[in-house]
Structures are given as C-alpha cells and as structure tokens.
mmCIF file of C-alpha atoms in Angstrom:
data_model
loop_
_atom_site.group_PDB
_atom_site.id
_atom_site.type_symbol
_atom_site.label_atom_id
_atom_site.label_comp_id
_atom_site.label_asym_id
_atom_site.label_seq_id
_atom_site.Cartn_x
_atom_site.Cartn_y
_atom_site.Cartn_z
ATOM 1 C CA UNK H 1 30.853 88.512 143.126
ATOM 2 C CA UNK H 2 29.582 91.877 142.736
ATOM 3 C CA UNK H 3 26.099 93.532 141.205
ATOM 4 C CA UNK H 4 27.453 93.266 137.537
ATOM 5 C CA UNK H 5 28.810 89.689 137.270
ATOM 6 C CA UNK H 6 26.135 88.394 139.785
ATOM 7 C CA UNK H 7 23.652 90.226 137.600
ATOM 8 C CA UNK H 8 25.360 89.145 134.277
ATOM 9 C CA UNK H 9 25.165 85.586 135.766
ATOM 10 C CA UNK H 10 21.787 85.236 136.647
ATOM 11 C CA UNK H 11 20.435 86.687 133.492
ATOM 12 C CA UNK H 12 23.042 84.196 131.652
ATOM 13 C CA UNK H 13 22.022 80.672 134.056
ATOM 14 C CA UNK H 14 18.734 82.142 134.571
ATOM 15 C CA UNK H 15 19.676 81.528 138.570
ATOM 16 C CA UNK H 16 16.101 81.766 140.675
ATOM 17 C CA UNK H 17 18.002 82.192 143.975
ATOM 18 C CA UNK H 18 19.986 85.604 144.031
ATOM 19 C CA UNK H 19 22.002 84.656 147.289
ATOM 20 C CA UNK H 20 23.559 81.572 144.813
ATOM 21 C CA UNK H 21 21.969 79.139 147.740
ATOM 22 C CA UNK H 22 21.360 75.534 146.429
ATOM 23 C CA UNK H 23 17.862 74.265 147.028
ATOM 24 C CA UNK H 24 17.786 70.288 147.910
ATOM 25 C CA UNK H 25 16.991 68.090 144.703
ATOM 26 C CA UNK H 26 14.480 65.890 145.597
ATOM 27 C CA UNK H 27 14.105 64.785 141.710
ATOM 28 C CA UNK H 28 17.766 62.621 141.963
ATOM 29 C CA UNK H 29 15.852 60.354 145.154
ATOM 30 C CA UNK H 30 15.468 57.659 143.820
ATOM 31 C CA UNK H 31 19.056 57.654 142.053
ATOM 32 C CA UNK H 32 20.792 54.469 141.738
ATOM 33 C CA UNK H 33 24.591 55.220 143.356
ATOM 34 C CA UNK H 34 27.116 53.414 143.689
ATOM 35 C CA UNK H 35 28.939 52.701 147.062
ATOM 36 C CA UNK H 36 27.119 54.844 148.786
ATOM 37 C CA UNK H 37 28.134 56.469 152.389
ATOM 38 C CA UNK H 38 25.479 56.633 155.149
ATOM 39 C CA UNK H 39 21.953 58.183 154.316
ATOM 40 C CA UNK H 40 20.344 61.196 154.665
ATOM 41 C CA UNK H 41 22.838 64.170 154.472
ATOM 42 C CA UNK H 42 22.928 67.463 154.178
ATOM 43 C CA UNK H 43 22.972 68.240 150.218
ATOM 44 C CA UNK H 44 26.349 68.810 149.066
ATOM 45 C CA UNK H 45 28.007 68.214 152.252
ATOM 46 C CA UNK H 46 29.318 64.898 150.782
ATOM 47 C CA UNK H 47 33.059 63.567 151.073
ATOM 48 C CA UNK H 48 34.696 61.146 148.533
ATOM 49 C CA UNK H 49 36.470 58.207 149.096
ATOM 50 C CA UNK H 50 39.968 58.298 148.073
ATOM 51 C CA UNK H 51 40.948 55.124 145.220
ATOM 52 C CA UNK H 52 44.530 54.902 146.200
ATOM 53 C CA UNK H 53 46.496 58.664 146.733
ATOM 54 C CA UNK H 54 43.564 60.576 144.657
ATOM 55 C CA UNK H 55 43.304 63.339 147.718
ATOM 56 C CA UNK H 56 44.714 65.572 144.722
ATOM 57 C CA UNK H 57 41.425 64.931 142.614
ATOM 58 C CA UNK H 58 38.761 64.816 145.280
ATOM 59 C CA UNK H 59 40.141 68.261 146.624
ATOM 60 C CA UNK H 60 39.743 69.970 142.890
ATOM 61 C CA UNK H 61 36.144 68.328 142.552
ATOM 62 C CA UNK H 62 35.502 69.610 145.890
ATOM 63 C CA UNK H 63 36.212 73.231 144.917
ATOM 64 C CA UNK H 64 33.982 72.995 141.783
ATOM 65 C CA UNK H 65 31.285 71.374 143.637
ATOM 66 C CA UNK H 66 31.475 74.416 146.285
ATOM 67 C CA UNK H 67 30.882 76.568 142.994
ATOM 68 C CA UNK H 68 27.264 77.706 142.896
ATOM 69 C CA UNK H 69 26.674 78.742 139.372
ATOM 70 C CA UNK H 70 28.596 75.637 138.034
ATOM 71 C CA UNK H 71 27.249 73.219 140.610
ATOM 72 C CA UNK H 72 23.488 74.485 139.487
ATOM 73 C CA UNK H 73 24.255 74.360 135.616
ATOM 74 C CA UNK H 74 24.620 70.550 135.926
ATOM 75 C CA UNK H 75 21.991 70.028 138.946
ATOM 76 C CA UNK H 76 19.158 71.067 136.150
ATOM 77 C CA UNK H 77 21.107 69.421 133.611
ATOM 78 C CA UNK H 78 21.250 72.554 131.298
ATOM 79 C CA UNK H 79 24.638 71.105 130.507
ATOM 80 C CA UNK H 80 22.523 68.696 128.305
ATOM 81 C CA UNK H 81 21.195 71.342 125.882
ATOM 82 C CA UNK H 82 25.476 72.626 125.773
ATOM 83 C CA UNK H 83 26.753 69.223 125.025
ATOM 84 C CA UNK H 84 29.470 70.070 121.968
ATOM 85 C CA UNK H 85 29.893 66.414 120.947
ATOM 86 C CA UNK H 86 31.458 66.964 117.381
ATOM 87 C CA UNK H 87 34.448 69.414 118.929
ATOM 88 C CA UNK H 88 37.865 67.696 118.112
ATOM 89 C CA UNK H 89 39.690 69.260 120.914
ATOM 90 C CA UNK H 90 36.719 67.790 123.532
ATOM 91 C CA UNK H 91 36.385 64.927 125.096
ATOM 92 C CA UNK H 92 33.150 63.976 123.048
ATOM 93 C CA UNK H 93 30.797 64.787 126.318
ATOM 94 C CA UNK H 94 32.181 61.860 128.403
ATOM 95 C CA UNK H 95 33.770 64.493 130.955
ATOM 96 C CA UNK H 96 30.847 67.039 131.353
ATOM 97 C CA UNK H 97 28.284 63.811 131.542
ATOM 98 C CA UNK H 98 30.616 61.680 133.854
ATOM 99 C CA UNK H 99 31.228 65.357 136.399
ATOM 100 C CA UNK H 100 27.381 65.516 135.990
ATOM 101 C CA UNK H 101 26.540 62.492 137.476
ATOM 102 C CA UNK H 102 29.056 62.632 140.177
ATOM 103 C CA UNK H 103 27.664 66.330 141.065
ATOM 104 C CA UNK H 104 24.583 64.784 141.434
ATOM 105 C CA UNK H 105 25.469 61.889 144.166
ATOM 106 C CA UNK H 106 27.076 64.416 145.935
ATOM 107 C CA UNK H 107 24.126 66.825 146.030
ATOM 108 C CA UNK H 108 21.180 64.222 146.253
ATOM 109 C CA UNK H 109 21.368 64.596 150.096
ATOM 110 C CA UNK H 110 21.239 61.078 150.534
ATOM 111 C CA UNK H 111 24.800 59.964 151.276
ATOM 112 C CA UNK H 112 27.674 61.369 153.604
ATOM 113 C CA UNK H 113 30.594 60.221 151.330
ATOM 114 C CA UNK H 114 30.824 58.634 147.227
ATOM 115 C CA UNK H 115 33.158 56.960 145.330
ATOM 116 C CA UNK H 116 34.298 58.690 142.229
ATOM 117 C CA UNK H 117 35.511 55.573 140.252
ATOM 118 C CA UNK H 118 33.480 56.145 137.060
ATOM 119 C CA UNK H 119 34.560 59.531 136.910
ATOM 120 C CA UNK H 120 38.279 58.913 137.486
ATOM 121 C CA UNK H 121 37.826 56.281 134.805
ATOM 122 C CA UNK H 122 36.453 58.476 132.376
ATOM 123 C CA UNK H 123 39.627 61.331 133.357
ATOM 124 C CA UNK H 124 42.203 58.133 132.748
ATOM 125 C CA UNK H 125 40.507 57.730 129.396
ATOM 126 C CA UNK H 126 41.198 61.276 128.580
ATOM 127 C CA UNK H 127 44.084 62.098 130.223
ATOM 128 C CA UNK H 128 46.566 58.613 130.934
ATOM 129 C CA UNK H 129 48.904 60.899 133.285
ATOM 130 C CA UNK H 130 46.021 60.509 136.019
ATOM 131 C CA UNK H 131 44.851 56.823 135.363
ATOM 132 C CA UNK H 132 46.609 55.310 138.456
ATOM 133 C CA UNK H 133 46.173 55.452 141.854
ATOM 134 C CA UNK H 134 49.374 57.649 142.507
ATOM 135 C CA UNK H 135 49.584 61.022 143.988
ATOM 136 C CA UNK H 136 49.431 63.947 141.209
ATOM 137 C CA UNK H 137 49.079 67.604 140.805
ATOM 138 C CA UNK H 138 45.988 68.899 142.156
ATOM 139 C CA UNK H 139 46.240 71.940 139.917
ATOM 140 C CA UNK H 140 47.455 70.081 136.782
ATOM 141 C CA UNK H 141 44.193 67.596 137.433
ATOM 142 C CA UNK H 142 41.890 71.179 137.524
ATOM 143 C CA UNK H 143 43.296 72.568 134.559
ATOM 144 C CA UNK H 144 42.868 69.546 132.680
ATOM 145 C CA UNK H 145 38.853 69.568 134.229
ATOM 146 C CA UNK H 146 38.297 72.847 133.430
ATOM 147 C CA UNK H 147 39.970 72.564 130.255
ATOM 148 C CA UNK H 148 37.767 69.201 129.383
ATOM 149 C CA UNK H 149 34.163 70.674 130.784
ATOM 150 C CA UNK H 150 34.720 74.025 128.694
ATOM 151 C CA UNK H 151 35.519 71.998 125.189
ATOM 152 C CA UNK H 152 32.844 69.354 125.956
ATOM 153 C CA UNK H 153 30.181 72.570 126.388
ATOM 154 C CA UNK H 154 31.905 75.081 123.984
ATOM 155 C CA UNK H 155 28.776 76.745 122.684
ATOM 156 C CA UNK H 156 30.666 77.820 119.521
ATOM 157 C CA UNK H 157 30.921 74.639 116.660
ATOM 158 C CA UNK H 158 32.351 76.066 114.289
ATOM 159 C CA UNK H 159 35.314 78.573 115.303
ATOM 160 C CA UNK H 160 36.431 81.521 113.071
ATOM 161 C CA UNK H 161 39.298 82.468 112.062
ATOM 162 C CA UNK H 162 40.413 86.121 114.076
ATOM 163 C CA UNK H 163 42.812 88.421 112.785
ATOM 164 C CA UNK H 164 44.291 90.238 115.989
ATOM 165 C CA UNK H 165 45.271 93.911 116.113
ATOM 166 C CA UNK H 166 48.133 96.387 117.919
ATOM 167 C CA UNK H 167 46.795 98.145 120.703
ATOM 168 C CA UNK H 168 48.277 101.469 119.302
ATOM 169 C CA UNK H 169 47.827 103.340 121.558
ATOM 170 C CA UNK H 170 44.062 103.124 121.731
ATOM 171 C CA UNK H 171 42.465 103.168 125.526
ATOM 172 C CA UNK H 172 42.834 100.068 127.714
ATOM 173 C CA UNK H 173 38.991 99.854 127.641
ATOM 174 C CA UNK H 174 38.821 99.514 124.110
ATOM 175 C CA UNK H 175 41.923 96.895 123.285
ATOM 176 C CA UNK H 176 40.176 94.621 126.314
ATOM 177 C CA UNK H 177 36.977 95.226 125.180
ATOM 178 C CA UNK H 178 37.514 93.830 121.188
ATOM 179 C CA UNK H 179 39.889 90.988 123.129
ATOM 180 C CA UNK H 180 37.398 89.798 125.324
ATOM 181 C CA UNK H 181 34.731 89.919 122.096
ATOM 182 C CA UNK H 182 37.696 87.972 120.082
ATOM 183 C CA UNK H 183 37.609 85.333 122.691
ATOM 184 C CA UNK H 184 33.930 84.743 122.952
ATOM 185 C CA UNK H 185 34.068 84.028 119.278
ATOM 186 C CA UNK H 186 36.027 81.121 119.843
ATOM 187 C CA UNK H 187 35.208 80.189 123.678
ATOM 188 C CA UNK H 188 31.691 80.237 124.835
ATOM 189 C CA UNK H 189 30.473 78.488 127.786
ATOM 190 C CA UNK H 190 29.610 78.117 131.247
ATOM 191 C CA UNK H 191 33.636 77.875 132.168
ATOM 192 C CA UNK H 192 33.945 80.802 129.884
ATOM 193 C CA UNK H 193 30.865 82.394 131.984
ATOM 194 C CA UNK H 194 32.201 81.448 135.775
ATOM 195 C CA UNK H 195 36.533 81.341 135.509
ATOM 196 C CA UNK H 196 37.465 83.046 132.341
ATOM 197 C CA UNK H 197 39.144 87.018 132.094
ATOM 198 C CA UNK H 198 41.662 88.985 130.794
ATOM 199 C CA UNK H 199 45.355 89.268 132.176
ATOM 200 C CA UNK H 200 46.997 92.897 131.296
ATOM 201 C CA UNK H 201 50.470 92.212 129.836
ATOM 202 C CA UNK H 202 52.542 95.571 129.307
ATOM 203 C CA UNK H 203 56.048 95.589 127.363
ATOM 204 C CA UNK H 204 58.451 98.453 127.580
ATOM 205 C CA UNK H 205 60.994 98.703 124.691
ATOM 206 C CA UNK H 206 64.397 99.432 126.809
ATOM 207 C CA UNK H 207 65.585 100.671 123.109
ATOM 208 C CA UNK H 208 62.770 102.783 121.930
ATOM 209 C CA UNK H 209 60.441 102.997 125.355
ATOM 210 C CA UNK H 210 57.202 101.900 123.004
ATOM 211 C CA UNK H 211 54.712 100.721 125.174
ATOM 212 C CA UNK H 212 52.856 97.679 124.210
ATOM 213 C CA UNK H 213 49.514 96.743 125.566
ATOM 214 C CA UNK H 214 48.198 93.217 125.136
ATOM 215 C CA UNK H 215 45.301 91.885 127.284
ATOM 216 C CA UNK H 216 45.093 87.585 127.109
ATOM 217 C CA UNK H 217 42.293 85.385 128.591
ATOM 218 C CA UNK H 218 43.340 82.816 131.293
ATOM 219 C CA UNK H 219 41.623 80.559 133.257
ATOM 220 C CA UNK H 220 43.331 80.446 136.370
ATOM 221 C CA UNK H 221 46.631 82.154 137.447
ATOM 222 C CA UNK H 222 49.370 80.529 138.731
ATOM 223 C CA UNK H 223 51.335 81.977 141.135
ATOM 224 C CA UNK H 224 55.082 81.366 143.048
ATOM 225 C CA UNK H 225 54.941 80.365 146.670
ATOM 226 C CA UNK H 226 56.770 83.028 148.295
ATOM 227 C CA UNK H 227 60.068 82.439 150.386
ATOM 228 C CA UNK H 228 59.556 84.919 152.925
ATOM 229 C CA UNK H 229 57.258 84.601 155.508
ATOM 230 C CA UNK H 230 55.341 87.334 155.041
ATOM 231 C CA UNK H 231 54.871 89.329 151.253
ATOM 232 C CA UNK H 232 52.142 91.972 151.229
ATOM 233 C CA UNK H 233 50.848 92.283 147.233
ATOM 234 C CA UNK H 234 48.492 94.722 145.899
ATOM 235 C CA UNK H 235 45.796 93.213 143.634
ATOM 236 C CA UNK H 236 43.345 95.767 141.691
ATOM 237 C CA UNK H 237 40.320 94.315 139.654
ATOM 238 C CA UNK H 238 39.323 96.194 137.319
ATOM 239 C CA UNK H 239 35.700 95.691 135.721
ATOM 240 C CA UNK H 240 35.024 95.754 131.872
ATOM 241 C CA UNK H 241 31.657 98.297 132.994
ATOM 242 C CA UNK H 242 32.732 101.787 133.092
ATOM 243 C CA UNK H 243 30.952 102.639 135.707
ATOM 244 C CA UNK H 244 32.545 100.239 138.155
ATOM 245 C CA UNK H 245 34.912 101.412 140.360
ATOM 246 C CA UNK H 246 38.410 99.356 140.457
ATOM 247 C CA UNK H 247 38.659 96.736 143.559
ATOM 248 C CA UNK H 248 41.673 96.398 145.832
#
C-alpha cells in the first residue's frame, strides 16, 4: 500500500508494527482446538484440511488470513467492540465470531494444519449453496465472506436515507469525493477500511454526446479470462489525496 492508505490504516486499526508484520500470540496458548495438526509452527503458516472438495473455501480463507490489517483486527479481537448484532442484512455475528476463532488456530503457532468444520457449518447456516462437501466457486464463497464479515461489523446501525446527485459536470474529484462520503454513511467497517473503492463509470450519449460521470463502490472486480495468450492492459490508480500522483 502506499504512505496515505498505510498511514490512513494505522491511524484507523491503530497498527503498532508499520511493516504490517504479525507478532506471535502467545495469549491463544493454551487454546482448546480442535483436530489439531502437529505442534509448534510457525504463526500463520497453517494449512486446512479439506471436508470433502472445500479446496475452493480453504484457498479464499487463505487469502484473508495472508491479509495483515484484517488478520490483526480479529487477532486483538477489536472485532468484538464492531459486532453489529441487530443488522437485518447480517448474519447476527455468527460469521465474524466463527472467522475469528478460526484466524486464531491458524495464527496460535501451535499447529501445522486445522480443520475448519465449525466455520463451514456456520457458512452452510448462512448461505445453504455451500453446506455440502461439493466443489464451489471460490470467488462466489469470498464474496459471500466479505459480504457476511462487513454486515456482521457494519459500524453504522441505523442507515440513512441518501438522495444521490448528477455529476454535472462538476470535477471528478468532487463527484468521487461526496460518493465515497455517501457510502461511508451507509458502509462502515474494517471491509469497508481494507477492500472497498470507487469504480469510474463514464457514459457517452451517441445522440447528444453528454458525458455522464458516475463513480460506484465495489468490493472486488471481476474480470474475463482472456483468450489470447498474451493481453497487455493499462491499469491507473488514482488516489482520492490530491497530492498523490496517479499509479500505473
């Protein structure tokens, strides 16, 4: 990340350890786990056990685990002062506690591999599409994750009502600026924090050539495996601070 969002992240997480470099947590020791691998690992350097064809989940969990702001939010359990357990479109805190405790076998050091059957139970609960043992869609299972963990912490309980605008013409900075605020009204959390931003959609009129500007929050982009062999794309980032130069 660069000096603003690593900056924006440690004054949001309050993160000790600027290099994002998870200590060991000797407090989870004497953790009761079940079906444990072989002792005495490396912290986070933990496999998981597949429970029939579930490759497709342990590889998403993987990815979040590998995530150091995430993986730290749960490891000091600040997920438990975030807890939105009234929010109708969460899962009433059973996903963020049940990822929580899962995070924390695989970063106690102790074992080389887990078994995520509570978790997977709790998903199934949730989401009946991934309650066998069948192979699914590793990206449909981390949408539905992220999805889950971001209502279960929404910061936000009560969620206003937002009356969108036109662009009209107004600078890019601006319109993304007042969309990004609209979307923090309604979304707030560490998911929010970490994965969330704004795609730039522009519409030409082929009638009138008006140019409309919208700018949408996503989560993850999903993109078309290309047919040929080789495709060369050009990707610019462009930060909401001014004074940050765009990234190729």
């Amino acid at each position: 990340a660069g000096d603003c969002t690593r900056s924006l992240l440690k004054n949001r997480l309050g993160v000790k350890n600027s290099n994002y470099c998870l200590p060991s947590y000797a407090a989870y020791k004497n953790y009761d786990y079940s079906e444990p691998g072989r002792h005495n690992e490396q912290p986070g350097l933990c496999g998981l056990s597949n429970l029939g064809n579930t490759c497709f989940m342990n590889s998403a969990i993987q990815c979040l685990s590998n995530t150091p702001p995430l993986t730290e939010y749960f490891l000091n359990d600040k997920y438990q002062d975030e807890l939105n357990l009234d929010n109708p479109l969460g899962m009433r805190g059973e996903i963020a506690k049940s990822y929580a405790e899962l995070i924390k076998q695989m970063w106690s050091g102790k074992y080389s591999y887990v078994t995520p059957r509570a978790f997977k139970t709790q998903v199934g609960r949730f989401a009946p599409q991934f309650s066998g043992y069948q192979q699914q869609d590793c990206q449909e299972l981390l949408a539905f994750l992220l999805d889950g963990l971001h209502e279960d912490l929404n910061r936000i309980r009560k969620k206003p009502y937002i009356q969108l605008k036109d662009a009209e013409g107004r600078p890019d900075e601006v319109v993304a600026e007042e969309a990004w605020e609209n979307h923090i009204k309604r979304n707030d959390s560490i998911i929010v924090d970490i994965f969330h931003g704004l795609f730039k959609s522009t519409l030409v009129c082929p009638e009138c050539s008006k140019i409309s500007v919208t700018f949408d929050p996503f989560c993850y982009l999903t993109l078309p495996l290309p047919m040929k062999k080789e495709r060369t794309l050009e990707v610019y980032l462009v930060r909401l601070d001014p004074l940050s130069k765009p990234m190729q």
